[in-house]
XYZ file of C-alpha atoms in Angstrom:
671
model
C 14.656 -28.141 26.264
C 12.709 -25.027 25.249
C 14.295 -21.633 25.914
C 13.004 -18.069 25.780
C 15.623 -15.335 25.478
C 16.137 -11.757 24.379
C 18.087 -11.083 21.168
C 18.707 -8.337 18.616
C 17.894 -8.403 14.902
C 19.646 -5.951 12.569
C 17.724 -4.955 9.458
C 17.681 -2.051 7.001
C 14.895 -0.007 8.571
C 13.016 3.221 7.975
C 12.419 5.101 11.243
C 8.805 5.304 12.388
C 9.082 9.010 13.124
C 6.573 10.968 15.212
C 2.822 10.422 15.273
C 0.523 12.938 13.644
C -0.264 15.610 16.291
C -3.885 16.099 15.134
C -6.692 14.023 16.684
C -7.927 11.291 14.357
C -11.546 12.464 14.082
C -12.296 10.730 10.793
C -12.866 7.078 9.956
C -9.855 5.173 8.564
C -8.772 6.626 5.238
C -8.626 3.204 3.583
C -12.018 2.013 4.847
C -13.501 2.204 1.352
C -11.167 -0.515 0.128
C -12.895 -2.994 2.472
C -16.454 -1.814 1.927
C -19.353 -3.792 0.475
C -21.860 -1.987 -1.733
C -25.450 -1.876 -0.397
C -26.915 -4.005 -3.209
C -24.479 -6.830 -2.478
C -25.072 -6.496 1.270
C -28.788 -7.096 0.776
C -28.101 -10.426 -0.965
C -25.846 -11.903 1.759
C -26.905 -14.329 4.512
C -28.546 -12.384 7.327
C -25.969 -13.196 9.998
C -23.133 -12.199 7.679
C -24.847 -8.925 6.778
C -25.401 -8.175 10.480
C -21.732 -8.858 11.211
C -20.625 -6.568 8.396
C -22.850 -3.752 9.614
C -21.986 -4.147 13.307
C -20.459 -1.092 15.002
C -18.407 0.420 12.159
C -15.698 2.843 13.236
C -16.796 6.467 13.184
C -13.233 7.578 13.820
C -9.842 6.234 14.811
C -10.103 7.766 18.262
C -8.393 7.478 20.630
C -5.530 6.039 18.539
C -3.150 8.490 16.834
C -2.412 8.484 13.119
C 1.109 7.208 12.502
C 2.397 8.916 9.351
C 5.818 10.241 10.391
C 7.865 7.534 8.669
C 9.775 7.831 5.417
C 11.447 5.512 2.931
C 15.138 5.981 3.668
C 16.392 2.796 5.296
C 19.565 2.397 7.330
C 20.719 -0.579 9.448
C 18.902 -0.629 12.774
C 18.819 -2.987 15.751
C 15.366 -4.365 16.568
C 14.737 -6.002 19.940
C 13.523 -9.577 19.589
C 12.476 -12.464 21.793
C 13.511 -15.920 20.589
C 11.591 -19.065 21.547
C 13.507 -22.219 20.650
C 13.501 -25.979 21.048
C 15.380 -28.671 19.109
C 12.902 -28.423 16.187
C 11.870 -24.771 15.793
C 13.269 -21.289 16.362
C 10.673 -18.537 16.619
C 11.664 -14.858 16.462
C 9.168 -12.340 17.878
C 9.231 -8.525 17.653
C 7.670 -7.298 20.925
C 8.142 -3.641 19.997
C 6.259 -4.061 16.719
C 2.900 -5.514 17.643
C 4.356 -8.814 18.836
C 4.860 -9.866 15.208
C 6.376 -13.325 14.640
C 9.182 -12.360 12.279
C 10.514 -15.840 11.613
C 9.516 -19.487 12.084
C 12.631 -21.529 11.303
C 12.437 -25.328 10.998
C 15.819 -26.525 12.236
C 15.910 -30.124 10.885
C 15.423 -28.952 7.273
C 16.854 -25.432 7.570
C 13.628 -24.051 6.055
C 11.990 -20.729 6.843
C 8.272 -21.503 7.054
C 7.091 -17.872 6.723
C 7.770 -15.039 4.343
C 10.438 -13.139 6.273
C 10.770 -9.528 5.166
C 14.464 -8.585 4.765
C 13.696 -4.935 5.671
C 11.506 -2.950 8.029
C 9.539 -0.552 5.841
C 6.371 1.035 7.253
C 3.524 1.731 4.843
C -0.011 3.060 5.276
C -1.904 -0.206 5.631
C -2.785 -0.224 9.329
C -6.038 1.384 10.374
C -3.979 4.280 11.720
C -1.154 4.244 9.191
C 2.177 2.560 9.855
C 2.274 -1.187 9.127
C 4.852 -3.542 7.668
C 4.710 -6.850 5.825
C 5.942 -10.330 6.635
C 5.679 -12.937 9.390
C 2.599 -13.545 11.534
C 0.674 -10.533 12.830
C -2.085 -10.400 15.426
C -4.954 -8.205 14.247
C -7.490 -7.012 16.803
C -9.808 -4.003 16.698
C -11.687 -3.486 13.446
C -11.561 -4.502 9.792
C -8.004 -3.938 8.625
C -4.577 -4.123 10.198
C -4.472 -3.285 13.906
C -3.469 0.132 15.215
C -0.851 -1.777 17.250
C 1.025 -2.924 14.125
C 4.069 -0.830 14.996
C 3.508 -0.412 18.739
C 5.153 -2.168 21.687
C 3.329 -4.869 23.620
C 3.959 -6.007 27.176
C 6.017 -9.221 27.159
C 7.060 -11.639 29.878
C 7.821 -15.289 30.507
C 5.167 -17.536 32.043
C 5.047 -21.247 32.841
C 3.651 -23.184 29.859
C 1.153 -26.023 30.411
C 4.000 -28.571 30.195
C 6.097 -26.680 32.747
C 8.504 -25.142 30.259
C 8.845 -21.431 29.510
C 6.147 -19.575 27.561
C 6.137 -16.058 26.108
C 3.135 -13.911 26.963
C 2.300 -10.777 24.975
C -0.525 -8.515 26.130
C -1.922 -5.012 25.716
C -5.079 -2.899 25.940
C -6.575 -2.439 22.467
C -7.921 1.103 22.432
C -10.328 1.185 19.462
C -12.633 -1.341 21.142
C -11.337 -0.731 24.694
C -10.485 -4.407 25.311
C -7.501 -6.229 26.846
C -6.042 -9.248 25.058
C -3.177 -11.695 25.412
C -1.177 -13.934 23.074
C 0.737 -16.840 24.662
C 3.398 -18.599 22.559
C 5.184 -21.799 23.543
C 7.046 -24.781 22.101
C 6.464 -28.049 23.933
C 9.669 -30.028 24.204
C 10.333 -31.888 20.940
C 7.337 -30.273 19.209
C 7.444 -29.247 15.559
C 4.505 -26.920 16.175
C 4.382 -23.490 17.773
C 1.342 -23.273 20.051
C -0.419 -19.916 20.382
C -3.138 -19.344 22.947
C -5.195 -16.176 22.433
C -7.695 -14.555 24.771
C -9.800 -11.394 24.355
C -11.699 -10.227 27.451
C -14.543 -7.774 27.877
C -14.295 -6.326 31.395
C -17.083 -3.804 30.803
C -20.805 -3.848 31.598
C -21.722 -3.612 27.929
C -21.463 -5.778 24.846
C -18.377 -5.089 22.731
C -17.732 -5.641 19.004
C -14.761 -7.952 18.426
C -12.527 -8.555 15.422
C -9.550 -10.903 15.192
C -7.455 -12.229 12.308
C -4.048 -13.888 12.486
C -2.300 -12.915 9.239
C 0.469 -15.229 8.021
C 2.779 -14.148 5.211
C 4.074 -16.983 2.996
C 6.016 -16.998 -0.292
C 3.562 -16.517 -3.133
C 4.884 -19.423 -5.258
C 2.737 -21.840 -3.259
C -0.570 -23.640 -3.459
C -2.966 -22.739 -0.667
C -5.295 -25.442 0.594
C -8.160 -25.330 3.107
C -11.091 -27.714 3.791
C -13.631 -25.847 1.659
C -15.387 -26.188 -1.687
C -16.428 -22.529 -1.835
C -15.133 -19.109 -0.842
C -16.416 -15.586 -0.435
C -14.502 -13.474 -2.946
C -13.886 -9.825 -2.106
C -12.098 -7.575 -4.572
C -11.442 -3.874 -4.557
C -14.663 -3.288 -6.520
C -16.603 -3.590 -3.201
C -18.314 -6.854 -4.148
C -18.644 -9.991 -2.029
C -19.713 -13.126 -3.848
C -19.626 -16.866 -3.170
C -17.498 -18.699 -5.713
C -16.360 -22.324 -6.147
C -12.951 -23.522 -4.950
C -10.417 -24.214 -6.386
C -11.490 -23.314 -9.934
C -13.670 -20.232 -10.348
C -16.227 -19.628 -13.091
C -13.560 -18.340 -15.464
C -11.692 -21.647 -15.313
C -8.791 -20.366 -13.191
C -7.423 -22.279 -10.199
C -7.301 -19.490 -7.596
C -5.542 -21.603 -4.970
C -2.299 -20.604 -6.693
C -1.659 -16.924 -5.798
C 0.225 -16.277 -9.036
C -2.871 -17.193 -11.065
C -4.612 -13.944 -10.022
C -4.004 -10.698 -11.880
C -5.454 -8.306 -9.330
C -5.378 -8.065 -5.544
C -8.205 -10.009 -3.911
C -9.416 -11.786 -0.780
C -10.714 -15.357 -0.814
C -12.543 -16.214 2.433
C -12.949 -19.986 2.525
C -16.401 -21.195 3.569
C -15.449 -23.994 5.968
C -18.301 -26.438 6.699
C -19.447 -26.769 10.305
C -17.829 -29.632 12.135
C -14.739 -29.797 9.916
C -11.277 -29.312 11.369
C -10.025 -25.732 10.956
C -6.759 -25.492 9.005
C -5.024 -23.779 6.098
C -1.729 -24.709 4.403
C 0.672 -23.261 1.835
C 2.716 -25.881 -0.053
C 5.620 -25.524 -2.465
C 6.311 -27.671 -5.548
C 7.696 -30.450 -3.323
C 4.486 -30.636 -1.288
C 6.131 -29.114 1.781
C 5.400 -25.865 3.545
C 3.474 -24.342 6.456
C 0.200 -25.405 8.008
C -1.872 -23.470 10.542
C -4.647 -25.139 12.516
C -6.762 -24.172 15.514
C -9.579 -25.020 17.850
C -13.041 -24.421 16.412
C -13.753 -20.840 17.635
C -11.243 -19.515 15.103
C -13.690 -20.156 12.312
C -12.502 -18.223 9.260
C -9.691 -18.941 6.786
C -8.548 -16.667 4.009
C -6.097 -16.267 1.145
C -4.990 -12.745 0.178
C -3.121 -12.228 -3.087
C -1.466 -9.143 -4.518
C -1.837 -10.442 -8.059
C 0.538 -10.332 -10.991
C -0.705 -7.004 -12.375
C 1.409 -3.877 -12.381
C -0.229 -2.439 -9.256
C 0.211 -5.586 -7.196
C 3.848 -5.953 -8.206
C 4.518 -2.317 -7.354
C 3.046 -2.756 -3.888
C 5.241 -5.802 -3.338
C 8.324 -3.730 -4.196
C 7.069 -0.866 -2.021
C 6.855 -3.055 1.076
C 10.267 -4.712 0.767
C 13.421 -4.660 -1.366
C 12.901 -4.617 -5.161
C 14.005 -7.900 -6.634
C 13.048 -10.007 -3.605
C 10.407 -12.758 -3.924
C 6.790 -11.780 -3.446
C 4.397 -13.054 -0.809
C 0.762 -13.904 -0.204
C -1.135 -14.126 3.082
C -2.993 -17.068 4.591
C -5.156 -15.986 7.489
C -7.400 -17.225 10.273
C -10.158 -15.277 12.020
C -13.125 -15.379 14.360
C -15.693 -14.676 11.625
C -16.146 -16.038 8.094
C -14.840 -12.819 6.563
C -12.748 -9.869 7.697
C -15.673 -7.580 6.997
C -17.631 -8.955 9.973
C -17.467 -8.308 13.717
C -18.722 -10.562 16.495
C -20.405 -9.554 19.757
C -18.645 -10.238 23.063
C -20.979 -10.109 26.050
C -20.184 -8.095 29.163
C -17.742 -9.935 31.409
C -17.159 -12.672 28.813
C -14.159 -13.731 26.751
C -13.186 -15.311 23.455
C -10.292 -17.764 23.647
C -8.774 -20.365 21.352
C -5.535 -22.111 20.466
C -3.608 -22.000 17.184
C -0.713 -24.183 16.034
C 1.882 -23.404 13.354
C 4.315 -25.911 11.908
C 5.778 -27.713 8.898
C 3.689 -29.952 6.659
C 4.738 -32.508 4.063
C 2.209 -33.975 1.633
C 2.410 -36.030 -1.538
C 3.055 -33.372 -4.201
C 1.362 -35.377 -6.962
C -1.845 -35.451 -4.919
C -1.746 -32.179 -2.980
C -0.884 -30.185 -6.084
C -3.082 -32.193 -8.431
C -6.386 -31.343 -10.084
C -8.496 -33.528 -7.775
C -9.337 -30.987 -5.074
C -10.974 -33.477 -2.725
C -7.957 -35.784 -2.895
C -5.560 -32.864 -2.423
C -7.342 -31.688 0.722
C -7.631 -35.188 2.094
C -3.911 -35.816 1.610
C -2.961 -32.631 3.485
C -5.439 -33.399 6.255
C -4.036 -36.921 6.650
C -0.527 -35.484 6.921
C -1.713 -32.919 9.480
C -3.517 -35.586 11.503
C -0.355 -37.656 11.632
C 1.780 -34.718 12.721
C -0.731 -33.064 15.080
C -4.065 -34.784 15.703
C -7.121 -32.624 16.192
C -7.592 -34.090 19.669
C -4.081 -32.964 20.625
C -4.916 -29.370 19.705
C -8.119 -29.467 21.757
C -6.242 -30.983 24.710
C -3.497 -28.366 24.477
C -6.126 -25.621 24.533
C -7.763 -27.066 27.648
C -4.421 -27.429 29.418
C -3.502 -23.832 28.542
C -6.840 -22.240 29.390
C -7.293 -24.090 32.672
C -3.689 -24.282 33.834
C -1.672 -21.429 32.334
C -3.729 -18.564 30.880
C -4.267 -16.956 34.295
C -0.753 -17.474 35.654
C 1.090 -14.327 36.664
C 4.003 -13.298 34.444
C 7.450 -14.100 35.818
C 10.335 -12.264 34.112
C 9.304 -9.065 32.308
C 10.980 -8.880 28.884
C 9.401 -5.762 27.332
C 6.979 -2.988 28.237
C 3.930 -1.835 26.317
C 1.895 1.313 26.899
C 0.422 2.697 30.105
C -3.148 2.882 28.761
C -4.121 -0.478 30.232
C -2.845 0.593 33.650
C -4.967 3.725 33.448
C -8.102 1.735 32.580
C -7.481 -0.738 35.407
C -6.942 2.177 37.782
C -10.221 3.756 36.707
C -12.348 0.618 36.445
C -10.793 -1.606 39.100
C -10.725 -4.491 36.601
C -9.442 -7.876 37.761
C -7.523 -9.457 34.857
C -5.560 -12.510 36.016
C -2.557 -13.191 33.829
C -2.336 -9.743 32.293
C -1.300 -7.215 34.919
C -1.311 -3.538 34.040
C 0.595 -2.087 37.021
C 0.641 1.639 37.834
C 4.392 1.586 37.269
C 3.699 1.490 33.512
C 1.879 4.841 33.575
C 3.780 7.532 31.709
C 3.525 11.203 30.701
C 0.684 10.540 28.229
C -1.491 9.092 30.989
C -0.570 11.546 33.754
C -3.134 14.291 32.911
C -5.895 11.682 32.891
C -4.784 10.202 36.185
C -4.980 13.742 37.578
C -8.528 14.070 36.220
C -9.397 10.751 37.850
C -7.856 11.857 41.152
C -9.033 15.467 41.375
C -11.827 15.891 38.839
C -9.767 18.521 36.995
C -7.913 18.020 33.711
C -4.664 19.989 34.111
C -3.787 22.593 31.512
C -0.750 21.534 29.437
C 2.380 23.587 28.859
C 1.725 26.766 26.829
C -1.978 25.903 26.628
C -1.259 23.315 23.891
C -4.289 21.105 24.520
C -3.314 18.803 21.652
C -0.344 17.580 23.680
C -2.725 15.549 25.872
C -3.625 12.379 23.937
C -7.412 12.035 23.912
C -9.531 9.492 25.764
C -13.067 8.910 24.531
C -14.695 6.036 26.443
C -17.930 6.982 28.184
C -16.512 7.026 31.772
C -13.871 9.547 30.703
C -16.459 11.583 28.823
C -18.595 11.698 31.964
C -15.629 13.018 33.981
C -14.911 15.683 31.358
C -18.530 16.831 31.451
C -18.272 17.564 35.177
C -14.739 19.032 35.104
C -14.186 22.830 35.110
C -14.992 24.067 31.617
C -11.694 25.605 30.506
C -10.558 25.479 26.820
C -8.473 22.327 27.303
C -11.381 20.457 28.854
C -13.823 21.702 26.189
C -11.405 20.542 23.489
C -11.093 17.062 24.988
C -14.803 16.851 25.792
C -15.667 17.720 22.198
C -13.399 14.935 20.953
C -15.112 12.414 23.249
C -18.559 13.625 22.186
C -17.558 13.417 18.533
C -16.441 9.822 19.037
C -19.780 9.005 20.675
C -21.627 10.288 17.610
C -22.942 13.451 19.248
C -21.458 15.762 16.641
C -23.657 18.757 17.304
C -22.697 18.785 20.983
C -19.035 18.313 20.057
C -19.160 21.423 17.887
C -20.782 23.367 20.709
C -18.019 22.280 23.103
C -15.295 23.347 20.665
C -17.016 26.677 20.029
C -17.253 27.325 23.779
C -13.568 26.510 24.202
C -12.655 28.816 21.339
C -14.074 31.855 23.147
C -11.507 31.609 25.968
C -8.584 29.873 24.247
C -5.225 31.553 23.911
C -4.055 28.804 21.537
C -6.935 28.458 19.093
C -5.700 26.173 16.345
C -6.547 22.776 17.979
C -10.177 23.856 18.319
C -10.266 25.421 14.855
C -8.910 22.192 13.379
C -11.691 20.202 15.020
C -14.320 22.613 13.761
C -12.846 22.366 10.269
C -13.156 18.574 10.298
C -16.742 18.900 11.512
C -17.512 21.313 8.666
C -16.051 18.949 6.079
C -17.824 15.887 7.483
C -21.119 17.778 7.613
C -20.928 18.860 3.974
C -19.658 22.439 4.311
C -16.382 22.369 2.333
C -16.081 26.157 1.931
C -16.387 26.744 5.655
C -14.032 23.836 6.313
C -11.398 25.444 4.085
C -11.732 28.693 6.025
C -11.358 26.953 9.369
C -8.358 24.880 8.249
C -6.660 28.002 6.925
C -7.427 29.915 10.112
C -6.029 27.049 12.186
C -2.791 27.117 10.176
C -2.496 30.892 10.580
C -3.158 30.708 14.337
C -0.488 28.052 14.786
C 1.908 30.124 12.706
C 1.315 33.140 14.938
C 1.485 31.092 18.145
C 4.725 29.411 17.073
C 6.249 32.766 16.195
C 5.281 34.141 19.583
C 6.839 31.179 21.376
C 10.084 31.614 19.461
C 10.160 35.337 20.162
C 9.624 34.694 23.861
C 12.388 32.119 24.220
C 14.828 33.066 21.501
C 15.522 31.301 18.171
C 16.565 27.706 18.478
C 15.579 27.344 22.135
C 12.850 25.139 23.542
C 9.411 26.462 24.430
C 8.347 23.791 26.874
C 6.981 20.706 25.120
C 6.120 22.709 22.005
C 9.670 22.958 20.630
C 10.892 23.729 17.111
C 10.471 20.150 15.932
C 6.985 19.947 17.393
C 5.962 23.248 15.793
C 7.191 22.070 12.396
C 5.278 18.831 12.849
C 2.026 20.676 13.571
C 2.616 23.130 10.717
C 3.110 20.235 8.315
C -0.024 18.411 9.461
C -2.213 21.524 9.400
C -0.742 22.688 6.113
C -1.542 19.398 4.422
C -5.133 19.555 5.645
C -5.552 23.200 4.661
C -4.111 22.750 1.176
C -6.321 19.739 0.549
C -9.391 21.695 1.694
C -8.565 24.760 -0.396
C -8.005 22.706 -3.545
C -11.253 20.830 -2.931
C -13.161 24.122 -3.249
C -11.045 25.441 -6.151
C -9.104 28.162 -4.354
C -5.653 27.797 -5.922
C -4.616 31.396 -5.161
C -5.074 30.965 -1.405
C -3.515 27.510 -1.614
C -0.412 28.941 -3.332
C -0.075 31.608 -0.631
C -0.247 28.980 2.090
C 2.192 26.749 0.160
C 4.900 29.389 0.421
C 4.398 29.616 4.205
C 5.136 25.910 4.763
C 8.521 24.796 6.107
C 10.923 23.914 3.302
C 11.316 20.436 4.743
C 7.579 19.887 4.399
C 7.399 20.968 0.772
C 10.105 18.437 -0.116
C 8.093 15.489 1.235
C 6.388 13.222 -1.263
C 2.912 13.939 0.080
C 3.432 17.645 -0.604
C 4.903 16.964 -4.046
C 1.609 15.254 -4.781
C -0.269 18.307 -3.505
C 1.973 20.458 -5.704
C 0.812 18.494 -8.757
C -2.800 19.155 -7.796
C -2.028 22.817 -7.208
C -0.302 23.203 -10.565
C -3.210 21.568 -12.339
C -5.631 23.898 -10.531
C -3.486 26.795 -11.766
C -3.738 25.394 -15.309
C -0.028 24.588 -15.520
C -0.114 20.978 -16.771
C 3.417 20.982 -18.164
C 4.859 21.883 -14.762
C 2.660 19.248 -13.139
C 4.060 16.686 -15.559
C 7.582 17.844 -14.671
C 6.980 16.939 -11.013
C 6.153 13.387 -12.071
C 9.153 13.263 -14.381
C 11.466 14.427 -11.590
C 10.197 11.592 -9.399
C 8.630 11.543 -5.932
C 7.406 8.983 -3.408
C 4.389 9.451 -1.134
C 5.529 7.433 1.865
C 2.031 7.178 3.378
C 0.108 6.313 0.201
C -2.998 4.417 1.322
C -3.986 0.909 0.313
C -6.243 1.099 -2.715
C -5.236 4.708 -3.501
C -5.736 5.641 -7.148
C -4.906 9.343 -6.977
C -1.592 9.055 -8.826
C -3.221 7.476 -11.851
C -6.104 9.945 -11.776
C -3.770 12.947 -11.768
C -1.566 11.477 -14.479
C -4.569 11.100 -16.778
C -5.383 14.785 -16.413
C -2.380 15.858 -18.450
C -1.477 12.871 -20.643
C -2.885 9.675 -22.134
C 0.480 7.920 -21.845
C 0.820 4.768 -19.783
C 1.308 5.536 -16.101
C 4.957 4.770 -15.205
C 5.500 1.681 -13.068
C 6.824 3.809 -10.204
C 3.359 5.377 -9.773
C 1.176 2.335 -10.522
C -0.477 1.315 -7.239
C -3.986 0.550 -8.463
C -5.326 -2.681 -6.964
C -8.343 -3.292 -9.183
C -9.023 -3.547 -12.923
C -8.894 -0.192 -14.713
């Protein structure tokens, strides 16, 4: 009999820390790693090119940047939900994006996934914090979801066969769409069933992105029903190549045969069953299959080069086995987005389970025979018709059922949107009881037409909302500095940058606390090609916060709390503004002003790896290469180093032609 129960998992874990207090006005920092150069784009099939160019993110709004984590790990208890029958035990992390941490096959004692032995955030999600391992549910835009390290709503529901089912659901804020993920184990089944639904409750078409990312040990062969793949490397190319052996004679279906990090998007023929498998030397492993709407399949490899190996160590414990990712998505590639019509939905069913094939055939050189052998094994274990029937039974008999026992709570943003829009979403309730302090100012705006002023005038303490209905309400609300600040953010998100600047400038005239508005104006200056003016605005924002923080401390006494803007919060803002200001000053070659600001930072900030990196840049700008080299020799770690970042190697080459030490080698493409 299948059971669903709460449990606790203890792992060495780095704390997530606080979110960045500054609004995320810019596009994702790592977006360039997933770009396609214009010449290549012009040569692609038209529908693929349209999907790649569809509704790119102009900013991360309204999601916050999550960069408060570090790299010191201590044992921590993580809440889990365990789904179990006599064949499988599935461990889910509801507080961390609903990630499937483990898929344990009980008859053989095998772990079917790559299970990370630690929880170590790194800057791979669109908004920062992400971690590796297991099965993750990626919705939003190209990259890892902003919900990677966020809680989802979780509850039990009746499965199509009458047993218990786990439902996860949330409101994805980048695209403003609700979604649900239902997981269940039919009695006696060796396959985990996963029903997914994305709904568009709005009166407009919405761009949609979905990829289920499955981490598996990298010493596997990856098979999918395709003779070709779209290869995407970190050189921004996208080219169709043969599978399994590419033009250079290398069999790329073995992750360890690649030197550099790369994506291989398998070009599955129409009408063929959708599946992907990762097999070990014995011909056993994991297979994922789905109904037809989940069209894409992909292999991601880190590669055996120094950069790829360093990233593997960075994301887990050094000395542990590496991993690759097999993935499944709505489009052919992760660079594309689909259109979801107003009032419509995308839904499909996935299945995950063990596979056993003849190793001599499945791992042999005859690719057609290898695929056919795996597909025969899959058909015997889980026929295609059974997957289609399970989807129909779920969609028609279970997807809309009301949750029964609540197991975990997500955010209150969905409740706020349902309250505003009156959306009817059977199966995924967003009750008003889930509203919290972050949503309260917006509920007040909805109720009264006035956005309340926050404590001490700190407008940044109200998380922004940017969808057009909220922007319309802000435009008609009384025009105080807080409202102008929030209105400018919403206008910026909508692409009306000139009007956003005018709103921020109007707010600045009356504001007692000026730095949130100055920060926004600084970002606008930098994005509009005015780096000198941006540096001035960033520096002015830092100075205003410094003066405001000093005034708050003087008014309340050292060590006491000034409303919501307490000592910890002030240090957090000072660190975020200081990092931006230093970067801007160095970009326009003002090392003297940068050094002055450096000395005004909190000591705790200057000790962080990100600021040690800035110190290297500052020392080089001051023509002190030996001292810059000494910072490298002393050792530092930039906890939020972005995917594809090459800055460490670039700085190293400015003062030596020696080989970059392994500890700093994170480059993901050929030199």
